[in-house]
């Protein structure tokens, strides 16, 4: 796929509700993605069965960037492939803070950038769920 959407659920190491929140996100991911895609005009299609790339592991350095909340956080990351009618050259991180101790965010990137952001070893550990 040319474009990917990373769905990133992160929480602090000592979060009591973060792991349960990420489990909830995963349980409703397919339905929510389908509903959101129907609202977007520039996405022609998306692979709706996201691959779990990381499962409550240290957040990748390249995703932390300027987000201080991810510095000492655990991330669960799903990857969904999509095709956009109007391909954007530069994608930005869209983060929605959900609570003080957990965050849900999205990052669009080109298909060939995934291994640069999240090393292949993360994929081997996560598996497809």
Tab-separated table of N, CA and C in Angstrom:
chain	number	residue	atom	x	y	z
A	1	UNK	N	0.834	-1.188	0.000
A	1	UNK	CA	0.000	0.000	0.000
A	1	UNK	C	0.873	1.244	0.000
A	2	UNK	N	0.378	2.260	-0.638
A	2	UNK	CA	1.127	3.500	-0.761
A	2	UNK	C	1.096	4.330	0.522
A	3	UNK	N	-0.048	4.364	1.194
A	3	UNK	CA	-0.211	5.169	2.402
A	3	UNK	C	-0.656	4.296	3.561
A	4	UNK	N	-0.211	4.669	4.750
A	4	UNK	CA	-0.568	3.932	5.955
A	4	UNK	C	-1.115	4.889	6.999
A	5	UNK	N	-1.976	4.366	7.832
A	5	UNK	CA	-2.486	5.096	8.982
A	5	UNK	C	-2.050	4.320	10.213
A	6	UNK	N	-1.298	4.977	11.091
A	6	UNK	CA	-0.940	4.368	12.366
A	6	UNK	C	-1.954	4.830	13.394
A	7	UNK	N	-2.528	3.892	14.125
A	7	UNK	CA	-3.405	4.209	15.240
A	7	UNK	C	-2.574	3.909	16.481
A	8	UNK	N	-2.324	4.927	17.273
A	8	UNK	CA	-1.378	4.814	18.379
A	8	UNK	C	-2.108	5.039	19.699
A	9	UNK	N	-2.104	4.026	20.537
A	9	UNK	CA	-2.669	4.145	21.874
A	9	UNK	C	-1.497	4.052	22.839
A	10	UNK	N	-1.268	5.092	23.599
A	10	UNK	CA	-0.128	5.090	24.518
A	10	UNK	C	-0.596	5.444	25.920
A	11	UNK	N	0.154	4.933	26.876
A	11	UNK	CA	-0.166	5.226	28.272
A	11	UNK	C	1.106	5.175	29.096
A	12	UNK	N	1.073	5.842	30.226
A	12	UNK	CA	2.238	5.845	31.107
A	12	UNK	C	2.444	4.446	31.679
A	13	UNK	N	3.667	4.167	32.074
A	13	UNK	CA	3.988	2.849	32.624
A	13	UNK	C	3.167	2.510	33.857
A	14	UNK	N	2.813	3.515	34.638
A	14	UNK	CA	2.079	3.267	35.878
A	14	UNK	C	0.576	3.544	35.757
A	15	UNK	N	0.084	3.685	34.539
A	15	UNK	CA	-1.337	3.958	34.321
A	15	UNK	C	-2.191	2.762	34.744
A	16	UNK	N	-3.243	3.039	35.475
A	16	UNK	CA	-4.160	1.974	35.880
A	16	UNK	C	-5.212	1.701	34.809
A	17	UNK	N	-5.591	2.727	34.056
A	17	UNK	CA	-6.653	2.570	33.055
A	17	UNK	C	-6.138	2.482	31.630
A	18	UNK	N	-4.885	2.842	31.399
A	18	UNK	CA	-4.338	2.859	30.044
A	18	UNK	C	-4.433	1.538	29.305
A	19	UNK	N	-3.992	0.418	29.909
A	19	UNK	CA	-4.072	-0.862	29.193
A	19	UNK	C	-5.510	-1.245	28.823
A	20	UNK	N	-6.447	-1.008	29.728
A	20	UNK	CA	-7.851	-1.318	29.435
A	20	UNK	C	-8.391	-0.421	28.325
A	21	UNK	N	-7.958	0.841	28.327
A	21	UNK	CA	-8.398	1.743	27.272
A	21	UNK	C	-7.905	1.254	25.916
A	22	UNK	N	-6.636	0.836	25.831
A	22	UNK	CA	-6.094	0.339	24.561
A	22	UNK	C	-6.820	-0.930	24.113
A	23	UNK	N	-7.205	-1.791	25.056
A	23	UNK	CA	-7.985	-2.981	24.711
A	23	UNK	C	-9.346	-2.574	24.146
A	24	UNK	N	-9.965	-1.559	24.751
A	24	UNK	CA	-11.246	-1.067	24.240
A	24	UNK	C	-11.089	-0.514	22.828
A	25	UNK	N	-10.029	0.258	22.599
A	25	UNK	CA	-9.774	0.812	21.264
A	25	UNK	C	-9.695	-0.321	20.256
A	26	UNK	N	-8.949	-1.375	20.599
A	26	UNK	CA	-8.794	-2.494	19.671
A	26	UNK	C	-10.129	-3.181	19.397
A	27	UNK	N	-10.957	-3.344	20.421
A	27	UNK	CA	-12.227	-4.048	20.240
A	27	UNK	C	-13.201	-3.290	19.344
A	28	UNK	N	-13.066	-1.977	19.270
A	28	UNK	CA	-14.002	-1.196	18.455
A	28	UNK	C	-13.345	-0.588	17.220
A	29	UNK	N	-12.117	-1.003	16.924
A	29	UNK	CA	-11.334	-0.375	15.861
A	29	UNK	C	-11.954	-0.519	14.478
A	30	UNK	N	-12.360	-1.716	14.101
A	30	UNK	CA	-12.892	-1.933	12.750
A	30	UNK	C	-14.128	-1.077	12.493
A	31	UNK	N	-15.062	-1.107	13.431
A	31	UNK	CA	-16.304	-0.344	13.263
A	31	UNK	C	-16.035	1.155	13.205
A	32	UNK	N	-15.192	1.640	14.099
A	32	UNK	CA	-14.884	3.074	14.134
A	32	UNK	C	-14.169	3.518	12.861
A	33	UNK	N	-13.205	2.715	12.390
A	33	UNK	CA	-12.497	3.065	11.154
A	33	UNK	C	-13.462	3.147	9.983
A	34	UNK	N	-14.349	2.159	9.876
A	34	UNK	CA	-15.311	2.146	8.776
A	34	UNK	C	-16.178	3.401	8.805
A	35	UNK	N	-16.667	3.761	9.980
A	35	UNK	CA	-17.509	4.953	10.118
A	35	UNK	C	-16.755	6.224	9.750
A	36	UNK	N	-15.504	6.340	10.188
A	36	UNK	CA	-14.718	7.541	9.904
A	36	UNK	C	-14.346	7.642	8.427
A	37	UNK	N	-14.030	6.516	7.811
A	37	UNK	CA	-13.644	6.518	6.398
A	37	UNK	C	-14.796	6.998	5.527
A	38	UNK	N	-16.005	6.600	5.884
A	38	UNK	CA	-17.168	7.022	5.111
A	38	UNK	C	-17.340	8.539	5.143
A	39	UNK	N	-16.852	9.195	6.194
A	39	UNK	CA	-16.958	10.650	6.321
A	39	UNK	C	-15.889	11.385	5.511
A	40	UNK	N	-14.778	10.714	5.233
A	40	UNK	CA	-13.658	11.358	4.539
A	40	UNK	C	-13.841	11.285	3.035
A	41	UNK	N	-13.640	12.384	2.370
A	41	UNK	CA	-13.796	12.405	0.927
A	41	UNK	C	-12.558	11.989	0.165
A	42	UNK	N	-11.377	12.104	0.780
A	42	UNK	CA	-10.156	11.837	0.028
A	42	UNK	C	-9.626	10.413	0.172
A	43	UNK	N	-10.245	9.576	1.018
A	43	UNK	CA	-9.826	8.179	1.138
A	43	UNK	C	-10.730	7.336	0.251
A	44	UNK	N	-10.124	6.697	-0.743
A	44	UNK	CA	-10.895	5.866	-1.663
A	44	UNK	C	-11.217	4.518	-1.036
A	45	UNK	N	-10.222	3.887	-0.413
A	45	UNK	CA	-10.473	2.658	0.330
A	45	UNK	C	-9.403	2.470	1.396
A	46	UNK	N	-9.738	1.637	2.399
A	46	UNK	CA	-8.791	1.347	3.479
A	46	UNK	C	-8.924	-0.111	3.856
A	47	UNK	N	-7.801	-0.739	4.160
A	47	UNK	CA	-7.790	-2.107	4.670
A	47	UNK	C	-8.288	-2.023	6.109
A	48	UNK	N	-9.479	-2.548	6.371
A	48	UNK	CA	-10.150	-2.323	7.651
A	48	UNK	C	-9.740	-3.324	8.734
A	49	UNK	N	-8.894	-4.285	8.417
A	49	UNK	CA	-8.442	-5.232	9.436
A	49	UNK	C	-7.017	-4.867	9.830
A	50	UNK	N	-6.849	-3.878	10.717
A	50	UNK	CA	-5.513	-3.373	11.018
A	50	UNK	C	-4.607	-4.425	11.650
A	51	UNK	N	-3.338	-4.345	11.306
A	51	UNK	CA	-2.310	-5.215	11.860
A	51	UNK	C	-1.786	-4.597	13.147
A	52	UNK	N	-1.751	-5.383	14.215
A	52	UNK	CA	-1.168	-4.878	15.460
A	52	UNK	C	0.345	-4.961	15.314
A	53	UNK	N	0.998	-3.808	15.311
A	53	UNK	CA	2.439	-3.736	15.067
A	53	UNK	C	3.221	-3.773	16.379
A	54	UNK	N	2.734	-3.090	17.397
A	54	UNK	CA	3.323	-3.137	18.743
A	54	UNK	C	2.211	-3.421	19.737
A	55	UNK	N	2.541	-4.125	20.818
A	55	UNK	CA	1.545	-4.472	21.830
A	55	UNK	C	2.088	-4.105	23.213
A	56	UNK	N	1.738	-2.933	23.689
A	56	UNK	CA	2.192	-2.415	24.994
A	56	UNK	C	3.706	-2.507	25.152
A	57	UNK	N	4.408	-1.933	24.178
A	57	UNK	CA	5.869	-1.899	24.202
A	57	UNK	C	6.323	-0.444	24.275
A	58	UNK	N	7.602	-0.240	24.540
A	58	UNK	CA	8.127	1.126	24.584
A	58	UNK	C	7.821	1.839	23.277
A	59	UNK	N	7.364	3.079	23.389
A	59	UNK	CA	7.031	3.858	22.195
A	59	UNK	C	8.298	4.100	21.373
A	60	UNK	N	8.221	3.935	20.052
A	60	UNK	CA	9.388	4.167	19.190
A	60	UNK	C	9.889	5.603	19.303
A	61	UNK	N	11.199	5.762	19.303
A	61	UNK	CA	11.828	7.080	19.425
A	61	UNK	C	11.292	8.071	18.399
A	62	UNK	N	11.135	7.633	17.163
A	62	UNK	CA	10.730	8.550	16.096
A	62	UNK	C	9.285	9.011	16.228
A	63	UNK	N	8.484	8.329	17.038
A	63	UNK	CA	7.114	8.787	17.269
A	63	UNK	C	7.043	9.767	18.426
A	64	UNK	N	8.010	9.714	19.298
A	64	UNK	CA	7.984	10.597	20.468
A	64	UNK	C	8.075	12.052	20.052
A	65	UNK	N	9.030	12.377	19.200
A	65	UNK	CA	9.173	13.740	18.711
A	65	UNK	C	9.076	14.761	19.817
A	66	UNK	N	8.151	15.703	19.657
A	66	UNK	CA	7.971	16.776	20.633
A	66	UNK	C	6.925	16.421	21.679
A	67	UNK	N	6.347	15.222	21.588
A	67	UNK	CA	5.295	14.829	22.512
A	67	UNK	C	5.908	14.306	23.809
A	68	UNK	N	5.958	15.145	24.822
A	68	UNK	CA	6.570	14.777	26.098
A	68	UNK	C	5.825	13.636	26.776
A	69	UNK	N	4.539	13.494	26.497
A	69	UNK	CA	3.758	12.438	27.135
A	69	UNK	C	4.207	11.047	26.700
A	70	UNK	N	4.848	10.940	25.530
A	70	UNK	CA	5.295	9.634	25.051
A	70	UNK	C	6.691	9.272	25.542
A	71	UNK	N	7.360	10.175	26.253
A	71	UNK	CA	8.743	9.934	26.679
A	71	UNK	C	8.896	8.633	27.453
A	72	UNK	N	8.068	8.388	28.445
A	72	UNK	CA	8.172	7.169	29.254
A	72	UNK	C	6.877	6.385	29.157
A	73	UNK	N	6.397	6.193	27.939
A	73	UNK	CA	5.107	5.543	27.743
A	73	UNK	C	5.241	4.213	27.029
A	74	UNK	N	4.190	3.419	27.163
A	74	UNK	CA	4.052	2.180	26.413
A	74	UNK	C	3.062	2.430	25.289
A	75	UNK	N	3.328	1.864	24.129
A	75	UNK	CA	2.469	2.074	22.964
A	75	UNK	C	1.913	0.756	22.438
A	76	UNK	N	0.670	0.799	22.044
A	76	UNK	CA	0.083	-0.241	21.216
A	76	UNK	C	-0.216	0.455	19.899
A	77	UNK	N	0.269	-0.127	18.806
A	77	UNK	CA	0.135	0.518	17.500
A	77	UNK	C	-0.456	-0.459	16.501
A	78	UNK	N	-1.484	0.007	15.807
A	78	UNK	CA	-2.090	-0.755	14.722
A	78	UNK	C	-1.790	-0.033	13.418
A	79	UNK	N	-1.648	-0.791	12.346
A	79	UNK	CA	-1.357	-0.223	11.030
A	79	UNK	C	-2.503	-0.579	10.096
A	80	UNK	N	-3.084	0.431	9.456
A	80	UNK	CA	-4.133	0.228	8.454
A	80	UNK	C	-3.668	0.867	7.155
A	81	UNK	N	-3.728	0.106	6.073
A	81	UNK	CA	-3.313	0.623	4.766
A	81	UNK	C	-4.488	1.320	4.106
A	82	UNK	N	-4.196	2.410	3.371
A	82	UNK	CA	-5.276	3.114	2.685
A	82	UNK	C	-4.792	3.682	1.364
A	83	UNK	N	-5.754	3.956	0.509
A	83	UNK	CA	-5.469	4.608	-0.766
A	83	UNK	C	-6.255	5.905	-0.792
A	84	UNK	N	-5.564	7.011	-1.028
A	84	UNK	CA	-6.210	8.318	-1.054
A	84	UNK	C	-6.297	8.834	-2.475
A	85	UNK	N	-7.427	9.451	-2.780
A	85	UNK	CA	-7.616	10.049	-4.108
A	85	UNK	C	-6.618	11.173	-4.327
A	86	UNK	N	-6.474	12.039	-3.357
A	86	UNK	CA	-5.540	13.168	-3.433
A	86	UNK	C	-4.405	12.897	-2.461
A	87	UNK	N	-3.343	12.291	-2.941
A	87	UNK	CA	-2.233	11.895	-2.082
A	87	UNK	C	-1.520	13.120	-1.519
A	88	UNK	N	-1.399	13.160	-0.201
A	88	UNK	CA	-0.705	14.257	0.468
A	88	UNK	C	0.770	13.909	0.556
A	89	UNK	N	1.616	14.884	0.389
A	89	UNK	CA	3.055	14.647	0.457
A	89	UNK	C	3.570	14.676	1.892
A	90	UNK	N	2.986	15.505	2.729
A	90	UNK	CA	3.500	15.670	4.080
A	90	UNK	C	2.379	15.427	5.083
A	91	UNK	N	2.502	14.377	5.865
A	91	UNK	CA	1.480	14.046	6.847
A	91	UNK	C	1.936	14.485	8.230
A	92	UNK	N	1.026	14.977	9.014
A	92	UNK	CA	1.342	15.422	10.365
A	92	UNK	C	0.659	14.511	11.378
A	93	UNK	N	1.231	14.462	12.548
A	93	UNK	CA	0.657	13.694	13.647
A	93	UNK	C	-0.576	14.418	14.161
A	94	UNK	N	-1.657	13.689	14.303
A	94	UNK	CA	-2.863	14.242	14.901
A	94	UNK	C	-3.052	13.505	16.212
A	95	UNK	N	-2.949	14.195	17.318
A	95	UNK	CA	-3.071	13.540	18.608
A	95	UNK	C	-4.259	14.109	19.353
A	96	UNK	N	-5.038	13.208	19.895
A	96	UNK	CA	-6.157	13.625	20.714
A	96	UNK	C	-5.892	13.110	22.121
A	97	UNK	N	-5.703	14.019	23.045
A	97	UNK	CA	-5.451	13.596	24.418
A	97	UNK	C	-6.760	13.131	25.023
A	98	UNK	N	-6.744	11.950	25.596
A	98	UNK	CA	-7.956	11.374	26.148
A	98	UNK	C	-7.994	11.527	27.661
A	99	UNK	N	-6.855	11.428	28.294
A	99	UNK	CA	-6.780	11.515	29.743
A	99	UNK	C	-5.381	11.980	30.124
A	100	UNK	N	-5.164	12.178	31.403
A	100	UNK	CA	-3.827	12.560	31.856
A	100	UNK	C	-2.810	11.447	31.676
A	101	UNK	N	-3.262	10.196	31.690
A	101	UNK	CA	-2.299	9.100	31.637
A	101	UNK	C	-2.425	8.203	30.406
A	102	UNK	N	-3.293	8.523	29.460
A	102	UNK	CA	-3.285	7.791	28.197
A	102	UNK	C	-3.718	8.684	27.052
A	103	UNK	N	-3.232	8.347	25.855
A	103	UNK	CA	-3.410	9.187	24.669
A	103	UNK	C	-3.751	8.302	23.484
A	104	UNK	N	-4.648	8.785	22.640
A	104	UNK	CA	-4.943	8.121	21.376
A	104	UNK	C	-4.536	9.073	20.267
A	105	UNK	N	-3.735	8.599	19.338
A	105	UNK	CA	-3.258	9.457	18.263
A	105	UNK	C	-3.241	8.732	16.939
A	106	UNK	N	-3.091	9.489	15.872
A	106	UNK	CA	-3.053	8.945	14.516
A	106	UNK	C	-1.887	9.575	13.781
A	107	UNK	N	-1.260	8.799	12.932
A	107	UNK	CA	-0.175	9.326	12.112
A	107	UNK	C	-0.303	8.721	10.731
A	108	UNK	N	-0.359	9.584	9.723
A	108	UNK	CA	-0.352	9.137	8.332
A	108	UNK	C	1.085	9.121	7.851
A	109	UNK	N	1.442	8.097	7.081
A	109	UNK	CA	2.767	8.067	6.483
A	109	UNK	C	2.759	7.246	5.210
A	110	UNK	N	3.796	7.407	4.433
A	110	UNK	CA	3.963	6.648	3.198
A	110	UNK	C	4.361	5.222	3.559
A	111	UNK	N	3.932	4.256	2.749
A	111	UNK	CA	4.177	2.851	3.026
A	111	UNK	C	5.629	2.504	3.274
A	112	UNK	N	6.529	3.130	2.546
A	112	UNK	CA	7.949	2.806	2.684
A	112	UNK	C	8.592	3.435	3.926
A	113	UNK	N	7.856	4.241	4.688
A	113	UNK	CA	8.404	4.896	5.880
A	113	UNK	C	8.201	4.091	7.162
A	114	UNK	N	7.355	3.070	7.114
A	114	UNK	CA	6.990	2.345	8.330
A	114	UNK	C	8.200	1.746	9.037
A	115	UNK	N	9.060	1.057	8.306
A	115	UNK	CA	10.222	0.404	8.925
A	115	UNK	C	11.190	1.424	9.519
A	116	UNK	N	11.185	2.667	9.012
A	116	UNK	CA	12.039	3.710	9.582
A	116	UNK	C	11.501	4.219	10.911
A	117	UNK	N	10.190	4.162	11.080
A	117	UNK	CA	9.547	4.647	12.301
A	117	UNK	C	9.537	3.555	13.366
A	118	UNK	N	9.101	2.364	12.955
A	118	UNK	CA	8.989	1.238	13.881
A	118	UNK	C	9.801	0.085	13.311
A	119	UNK	N	10.898	-0.285	13.963
A	119	UNK	CA	11.736	-1.368	13.443
A	119	UNK	C	10.966	-2.670	13.258
A	120	UNK	N	11.450	-3.489	12.352
A	120	UNK	CA	10.795	-4.748	12.009
A	120	UNK	C	10.593	-5.644	13.222
A	121	UNK	N	11.480	-5.594	14.203
A	121	UNK	CA	11.351	-6.444	15.386
A	121	UNK	C	10.037	-6.186	16.112
A	122	UNK	N	9.525	-4.948	16.054
A	122	UNK	CA	8.238	-4.651	16.670
A	122	UNK	C	7.124	-5.433	16.025
A	123	UNK	N	7.170	-5.574	14.705
A	123	UNK	CA	6.145	-6.319	13.987
A	123	UNK	C	6.185	-7.783	14.383
A	124	UNK	N	7.381	-8.354	14.500
A	124	UNK	CA	7.510	-9.762	14.838
A	124	UNK	C	6.912	-10.061	16.204
A	125	UNK	N	7.029	-9.126	17.138
A	125	UNK	CA	6.499	-9.326	18.477
A	125	UNK	C	4.989	-9.165	18.519
A	126	UNK	N	4.463	-8.203	17.727
A	126	UNK	CA	3.052	-7.847	17.833
A	126	UNK	C	2.111	-8.860	17.229
A	127	UNK	N	2.383	-9.301	16.024
A	127	UNK	CA	1.498	-10.251	15.373
A	127	UNK	C	0.236	-9.610	14.868
A	128	UNK	N	-0.577	-10.380	14.197
A	128	UNK	CA	-1.832	-9.909	13.625
A	128	UNK	C	-2.973	-10.376	14.490
A	129	UNK	N	-3.752	-9.454	14.994
A	129	UNK	CA	-4.885	-9.827	15.844
A	129	UNK	C	-6.146	-9.270	15.288
